[in-house]
Coordinates of N, CA, C and O and ligand atoms in Angstrom, one line a residue:
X1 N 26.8 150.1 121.1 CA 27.0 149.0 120.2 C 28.0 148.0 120.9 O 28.8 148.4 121.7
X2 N 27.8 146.6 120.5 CA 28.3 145.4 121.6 C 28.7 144.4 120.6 O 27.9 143.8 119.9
X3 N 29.7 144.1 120.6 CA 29.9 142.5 120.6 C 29.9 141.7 121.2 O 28.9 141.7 121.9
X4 N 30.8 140.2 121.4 CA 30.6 139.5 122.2 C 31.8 139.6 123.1 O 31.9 138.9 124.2
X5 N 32.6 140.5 122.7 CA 34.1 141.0 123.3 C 33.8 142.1 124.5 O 34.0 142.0 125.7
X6 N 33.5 143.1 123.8 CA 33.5 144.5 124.3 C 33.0 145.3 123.9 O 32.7 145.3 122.7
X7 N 32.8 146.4 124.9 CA 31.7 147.8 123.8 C 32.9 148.9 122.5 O 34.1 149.2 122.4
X8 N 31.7 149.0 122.1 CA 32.4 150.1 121.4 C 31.6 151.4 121.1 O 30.6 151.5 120.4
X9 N 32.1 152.1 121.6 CA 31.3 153.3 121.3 C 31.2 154.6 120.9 O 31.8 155.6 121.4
X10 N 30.1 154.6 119.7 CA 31.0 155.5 118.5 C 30.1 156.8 118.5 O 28.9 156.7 118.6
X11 N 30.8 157.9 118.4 CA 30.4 158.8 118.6 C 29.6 159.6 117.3 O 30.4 160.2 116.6
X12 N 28.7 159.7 117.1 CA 28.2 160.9 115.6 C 28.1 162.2 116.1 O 28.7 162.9 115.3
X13 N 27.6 162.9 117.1 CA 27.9 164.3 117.5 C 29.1 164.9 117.6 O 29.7 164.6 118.6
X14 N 29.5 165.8 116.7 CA 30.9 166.4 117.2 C 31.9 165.5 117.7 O 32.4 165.5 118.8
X15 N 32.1 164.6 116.6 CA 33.2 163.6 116.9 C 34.7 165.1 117.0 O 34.8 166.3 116.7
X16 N 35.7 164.0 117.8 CA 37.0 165.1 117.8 C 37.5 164.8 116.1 O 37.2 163.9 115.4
X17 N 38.4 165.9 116.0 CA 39.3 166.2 114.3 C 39.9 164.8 114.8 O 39.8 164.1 115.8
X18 N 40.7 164.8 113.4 CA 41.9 163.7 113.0 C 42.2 164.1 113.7 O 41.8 165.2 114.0
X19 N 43.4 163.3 114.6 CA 44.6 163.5 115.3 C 45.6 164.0 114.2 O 46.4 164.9 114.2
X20 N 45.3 162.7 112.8 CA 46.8 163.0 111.9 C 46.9 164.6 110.9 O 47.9 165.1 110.6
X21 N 45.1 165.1 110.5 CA 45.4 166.1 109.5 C 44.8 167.5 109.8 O 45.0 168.6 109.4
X22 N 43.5 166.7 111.2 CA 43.1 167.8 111.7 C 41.2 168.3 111.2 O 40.5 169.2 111.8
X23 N 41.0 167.5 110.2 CA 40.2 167.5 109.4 C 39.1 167.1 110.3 O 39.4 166.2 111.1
X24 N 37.8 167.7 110.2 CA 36.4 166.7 111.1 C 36.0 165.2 110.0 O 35.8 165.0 108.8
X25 N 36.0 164.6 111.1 CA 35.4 163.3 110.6 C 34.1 162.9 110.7 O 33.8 163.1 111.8
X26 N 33.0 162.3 109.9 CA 32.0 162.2 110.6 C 31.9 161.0 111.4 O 30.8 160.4 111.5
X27 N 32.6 160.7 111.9 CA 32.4 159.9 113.3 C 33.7 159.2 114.0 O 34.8 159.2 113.4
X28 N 33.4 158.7 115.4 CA 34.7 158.5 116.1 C 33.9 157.2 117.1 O 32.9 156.8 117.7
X29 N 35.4 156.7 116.9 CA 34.4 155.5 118.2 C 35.8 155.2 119.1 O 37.0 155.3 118.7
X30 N 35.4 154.8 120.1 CA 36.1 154.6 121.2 C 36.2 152.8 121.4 O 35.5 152.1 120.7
X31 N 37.0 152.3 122.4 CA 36.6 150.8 122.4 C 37.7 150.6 123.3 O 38.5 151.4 123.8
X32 N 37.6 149.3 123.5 CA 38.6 148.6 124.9 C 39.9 148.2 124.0 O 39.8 148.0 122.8
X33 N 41.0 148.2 124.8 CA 42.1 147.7 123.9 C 43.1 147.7 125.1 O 43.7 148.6 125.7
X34 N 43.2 146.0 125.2 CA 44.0 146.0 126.5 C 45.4 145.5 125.9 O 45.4 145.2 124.7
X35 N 46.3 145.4 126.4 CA 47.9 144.7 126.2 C 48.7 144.3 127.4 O 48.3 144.6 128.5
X36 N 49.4 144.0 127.3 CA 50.6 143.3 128.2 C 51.3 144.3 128.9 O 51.6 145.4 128.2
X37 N 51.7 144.3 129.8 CA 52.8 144.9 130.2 C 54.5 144.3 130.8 O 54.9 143.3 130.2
X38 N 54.9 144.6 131.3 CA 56.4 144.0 131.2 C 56.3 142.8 131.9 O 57.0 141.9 131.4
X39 N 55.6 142.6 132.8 CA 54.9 141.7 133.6 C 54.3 140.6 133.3 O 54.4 139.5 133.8
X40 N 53.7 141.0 132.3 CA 52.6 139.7 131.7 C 51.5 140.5 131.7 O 50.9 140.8 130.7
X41 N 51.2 141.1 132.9 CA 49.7 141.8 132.8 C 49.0 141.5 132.0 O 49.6 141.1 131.0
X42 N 47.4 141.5 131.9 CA 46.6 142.2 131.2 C 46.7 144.1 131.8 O 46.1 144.5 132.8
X43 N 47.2 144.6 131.1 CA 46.0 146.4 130.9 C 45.2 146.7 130.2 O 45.5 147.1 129.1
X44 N 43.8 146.6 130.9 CA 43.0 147.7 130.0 C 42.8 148.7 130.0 O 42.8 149.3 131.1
X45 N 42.6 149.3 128.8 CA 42.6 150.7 128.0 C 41.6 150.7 127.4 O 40.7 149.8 127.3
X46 N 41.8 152.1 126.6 CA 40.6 152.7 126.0 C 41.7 153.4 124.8 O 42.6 154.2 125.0
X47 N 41.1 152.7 123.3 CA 41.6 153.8 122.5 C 40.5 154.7 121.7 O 39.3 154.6 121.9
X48 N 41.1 155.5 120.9 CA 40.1 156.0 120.3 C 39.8 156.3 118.7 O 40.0 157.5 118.6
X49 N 39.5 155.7 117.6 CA 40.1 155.9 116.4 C 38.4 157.0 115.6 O 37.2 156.9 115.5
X50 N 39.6 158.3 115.0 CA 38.5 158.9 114.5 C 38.4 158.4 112.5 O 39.4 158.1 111.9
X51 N 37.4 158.4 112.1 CA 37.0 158.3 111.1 C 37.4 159.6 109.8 O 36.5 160.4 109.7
X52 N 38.1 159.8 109.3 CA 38.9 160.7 108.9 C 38.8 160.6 107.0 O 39.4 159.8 106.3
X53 N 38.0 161.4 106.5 CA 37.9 161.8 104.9 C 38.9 161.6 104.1 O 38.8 161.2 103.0
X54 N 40.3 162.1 104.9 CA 41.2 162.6 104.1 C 42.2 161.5 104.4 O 43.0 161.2 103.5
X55 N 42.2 160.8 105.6 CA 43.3 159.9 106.0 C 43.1 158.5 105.6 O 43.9 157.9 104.9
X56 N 42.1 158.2 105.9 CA 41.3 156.7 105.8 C 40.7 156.4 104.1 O 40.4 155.3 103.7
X57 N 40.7 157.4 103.5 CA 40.6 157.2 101.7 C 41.6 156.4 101.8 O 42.7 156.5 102.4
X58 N 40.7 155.1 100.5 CA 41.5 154.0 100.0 C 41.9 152.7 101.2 O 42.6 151.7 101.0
X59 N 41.2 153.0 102.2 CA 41.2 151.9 103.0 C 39.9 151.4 102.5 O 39.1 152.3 102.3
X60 N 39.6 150.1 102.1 CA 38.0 149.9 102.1 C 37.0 149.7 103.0 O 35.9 149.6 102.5
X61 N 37.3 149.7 104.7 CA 36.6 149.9 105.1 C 36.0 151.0 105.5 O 34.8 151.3 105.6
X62 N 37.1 151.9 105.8 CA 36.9 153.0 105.9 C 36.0 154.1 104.8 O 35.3 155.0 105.1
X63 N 36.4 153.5 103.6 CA 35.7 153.8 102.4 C 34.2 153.6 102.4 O 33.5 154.5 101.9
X64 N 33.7 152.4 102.9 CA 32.6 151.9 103.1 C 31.8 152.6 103.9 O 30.6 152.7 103.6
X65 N 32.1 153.4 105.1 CA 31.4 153.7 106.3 C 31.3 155.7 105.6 O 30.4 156.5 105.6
X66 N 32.5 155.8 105.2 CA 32.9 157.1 104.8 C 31.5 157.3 103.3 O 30.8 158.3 103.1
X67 N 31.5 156.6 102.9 CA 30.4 156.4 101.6 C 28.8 156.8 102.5 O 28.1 157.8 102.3
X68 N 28.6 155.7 103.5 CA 27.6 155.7 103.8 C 27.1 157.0 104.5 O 25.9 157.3 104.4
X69 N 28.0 157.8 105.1 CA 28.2 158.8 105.6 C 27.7 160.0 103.9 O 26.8 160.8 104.1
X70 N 28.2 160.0 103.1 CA 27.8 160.6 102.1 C 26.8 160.6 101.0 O 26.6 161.5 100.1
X71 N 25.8 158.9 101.4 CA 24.4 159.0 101.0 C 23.7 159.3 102.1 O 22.6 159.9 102.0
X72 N 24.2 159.0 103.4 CA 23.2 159.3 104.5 C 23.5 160.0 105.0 O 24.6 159.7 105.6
X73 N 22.9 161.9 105.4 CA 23.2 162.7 106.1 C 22.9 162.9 107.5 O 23.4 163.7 108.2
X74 N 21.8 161.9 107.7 CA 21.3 161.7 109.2 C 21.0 160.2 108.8 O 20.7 159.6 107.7
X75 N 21.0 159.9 110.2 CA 21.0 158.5 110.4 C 19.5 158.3 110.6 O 18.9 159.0 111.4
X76 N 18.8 157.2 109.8 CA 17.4 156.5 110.1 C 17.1 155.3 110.6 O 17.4 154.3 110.1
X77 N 16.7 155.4 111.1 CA 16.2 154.1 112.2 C 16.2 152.9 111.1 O 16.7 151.9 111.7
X78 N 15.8 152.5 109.9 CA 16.4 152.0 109.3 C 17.2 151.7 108.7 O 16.9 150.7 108.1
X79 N 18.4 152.2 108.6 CA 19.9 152.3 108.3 C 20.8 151.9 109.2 O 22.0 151.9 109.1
X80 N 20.0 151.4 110.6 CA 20.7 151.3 111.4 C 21.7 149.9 111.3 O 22.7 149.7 111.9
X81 N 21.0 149.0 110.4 CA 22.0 147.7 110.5 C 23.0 147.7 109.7 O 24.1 147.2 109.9
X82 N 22.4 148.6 108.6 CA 23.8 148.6 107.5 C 24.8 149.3 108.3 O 25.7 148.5 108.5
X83 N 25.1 150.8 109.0 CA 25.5 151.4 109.6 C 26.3 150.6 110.5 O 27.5 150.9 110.6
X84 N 25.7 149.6 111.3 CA 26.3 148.7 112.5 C 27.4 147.9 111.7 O 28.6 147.9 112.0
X85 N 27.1 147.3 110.8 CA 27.8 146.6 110.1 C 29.4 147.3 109.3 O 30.6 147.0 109.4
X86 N 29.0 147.9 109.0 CA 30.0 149.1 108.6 C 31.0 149.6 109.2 O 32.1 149.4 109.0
X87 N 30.6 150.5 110.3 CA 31.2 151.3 111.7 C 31.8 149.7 112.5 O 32.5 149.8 113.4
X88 N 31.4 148.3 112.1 CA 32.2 147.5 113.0 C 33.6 146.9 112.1 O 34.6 146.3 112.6
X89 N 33.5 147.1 110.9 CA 34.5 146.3 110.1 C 35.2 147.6 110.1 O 36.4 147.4 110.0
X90 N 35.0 148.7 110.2 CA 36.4 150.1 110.0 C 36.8 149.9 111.5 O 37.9 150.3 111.9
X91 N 35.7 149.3 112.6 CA 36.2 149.6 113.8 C 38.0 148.4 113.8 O 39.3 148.5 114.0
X92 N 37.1 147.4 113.6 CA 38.2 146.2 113.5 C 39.1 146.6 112.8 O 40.1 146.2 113.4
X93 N 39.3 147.4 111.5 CA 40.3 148.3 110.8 C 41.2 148.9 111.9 O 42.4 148.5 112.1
X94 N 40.6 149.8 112.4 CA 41.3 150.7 113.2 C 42.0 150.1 114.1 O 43.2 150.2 114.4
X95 N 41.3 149.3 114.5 CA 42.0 148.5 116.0 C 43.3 147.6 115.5 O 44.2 147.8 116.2
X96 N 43.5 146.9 114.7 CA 44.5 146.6 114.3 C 45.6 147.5 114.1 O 46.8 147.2 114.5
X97 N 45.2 148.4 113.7 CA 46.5 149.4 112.6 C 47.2 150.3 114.2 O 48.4 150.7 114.6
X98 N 45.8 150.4 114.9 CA 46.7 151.3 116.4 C 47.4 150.0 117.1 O 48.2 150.6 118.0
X99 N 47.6 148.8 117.1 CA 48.5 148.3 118.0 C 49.5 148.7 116.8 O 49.3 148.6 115.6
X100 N 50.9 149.5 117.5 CA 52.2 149.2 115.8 C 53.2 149.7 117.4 O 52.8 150.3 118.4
X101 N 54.4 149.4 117.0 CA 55.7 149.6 117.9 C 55.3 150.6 118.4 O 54.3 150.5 119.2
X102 N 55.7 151.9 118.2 CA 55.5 153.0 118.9 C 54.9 153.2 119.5 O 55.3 153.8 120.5
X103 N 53.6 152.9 119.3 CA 52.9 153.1 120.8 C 52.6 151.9 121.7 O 51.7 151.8 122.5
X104 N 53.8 150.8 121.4 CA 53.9 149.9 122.6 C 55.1 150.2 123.3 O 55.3 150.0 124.4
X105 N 56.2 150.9 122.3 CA 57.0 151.6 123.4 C 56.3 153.0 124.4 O 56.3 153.3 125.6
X106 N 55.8 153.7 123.3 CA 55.2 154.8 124.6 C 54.2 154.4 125.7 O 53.9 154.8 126.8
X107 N 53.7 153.4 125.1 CA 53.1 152.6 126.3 C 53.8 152.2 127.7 O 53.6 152.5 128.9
X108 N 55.0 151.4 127.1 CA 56.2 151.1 128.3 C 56.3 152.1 128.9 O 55.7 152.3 129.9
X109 N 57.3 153.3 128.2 CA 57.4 154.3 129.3 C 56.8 154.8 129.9 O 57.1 155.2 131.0
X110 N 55.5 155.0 129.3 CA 54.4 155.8 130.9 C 54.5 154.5 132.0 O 54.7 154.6 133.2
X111 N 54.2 153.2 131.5 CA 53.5 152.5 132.7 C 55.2 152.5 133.4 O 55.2 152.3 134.6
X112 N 56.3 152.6 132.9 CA 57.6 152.7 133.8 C 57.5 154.1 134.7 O 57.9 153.9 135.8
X113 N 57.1 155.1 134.4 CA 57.2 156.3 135.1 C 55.8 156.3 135.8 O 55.4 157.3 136.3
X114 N 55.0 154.9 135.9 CA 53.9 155.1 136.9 C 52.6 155.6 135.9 O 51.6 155.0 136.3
X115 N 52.3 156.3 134.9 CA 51.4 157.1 134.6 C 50.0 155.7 133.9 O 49.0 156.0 133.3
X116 N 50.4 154.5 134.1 CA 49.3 153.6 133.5 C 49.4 152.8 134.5 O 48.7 151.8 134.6
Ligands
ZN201 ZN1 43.0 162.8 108.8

């Protein structure tokens, strides 16, 4: 799956658990997510936001994809647009909510100790 930005690519097989509860989600998508560094830089990166039952309830996007996920047990070659549509407005969810302080400071310190 593509925009006009960057890929994103979401996983339906054995996505990994929540990071936050541990719970399987049914899906996980990966995507580019670059930022600044002390420098100015551009860095790119790769984050990864999982799709989570228990965490993402009451977000509405997440609501939305999480739904779809519970009328559709397998994906059909025609469901595929609604699906795109869906998995891209939780993606845009997700991607927002992971830029937050903390992990632009833990960001800093790895790339200070070399590790980015
Ligand atoms: Zn969770």
């Amino acid at each position: 799956m593509r925009d006009e930005h960057d890929e994103i690519v979401l996983q339906l097989a054995d996505p990994p658990h929540c990071a936050r509860c541990g719970e399987p989600g049914p899906v996980s998508a990966r995507f580019s997510h670059s930022w600044k560094n002390a420098s100015g830089e551009e860095v790119p990166g790769i984050r990864e936001a999982i799709l989570c039952p228990v965490c993402d309830r009451d977000e509405p996007a997440a609501d939305g994809l999480l739904a779809f996920f519970t009328v559709h047990e397998t994906l059909e070659a025609s469901q595929l647009e609604t699906f795109h549509s869906l998995a891209a407005a939780w993606v845009a969810v997700a991607r927002a909510r992971h830029v937050n302080q903390q992990q632009l400071a833990d960001e800093y310190e790895r790339s200070r100790n070399g590790e980015l």
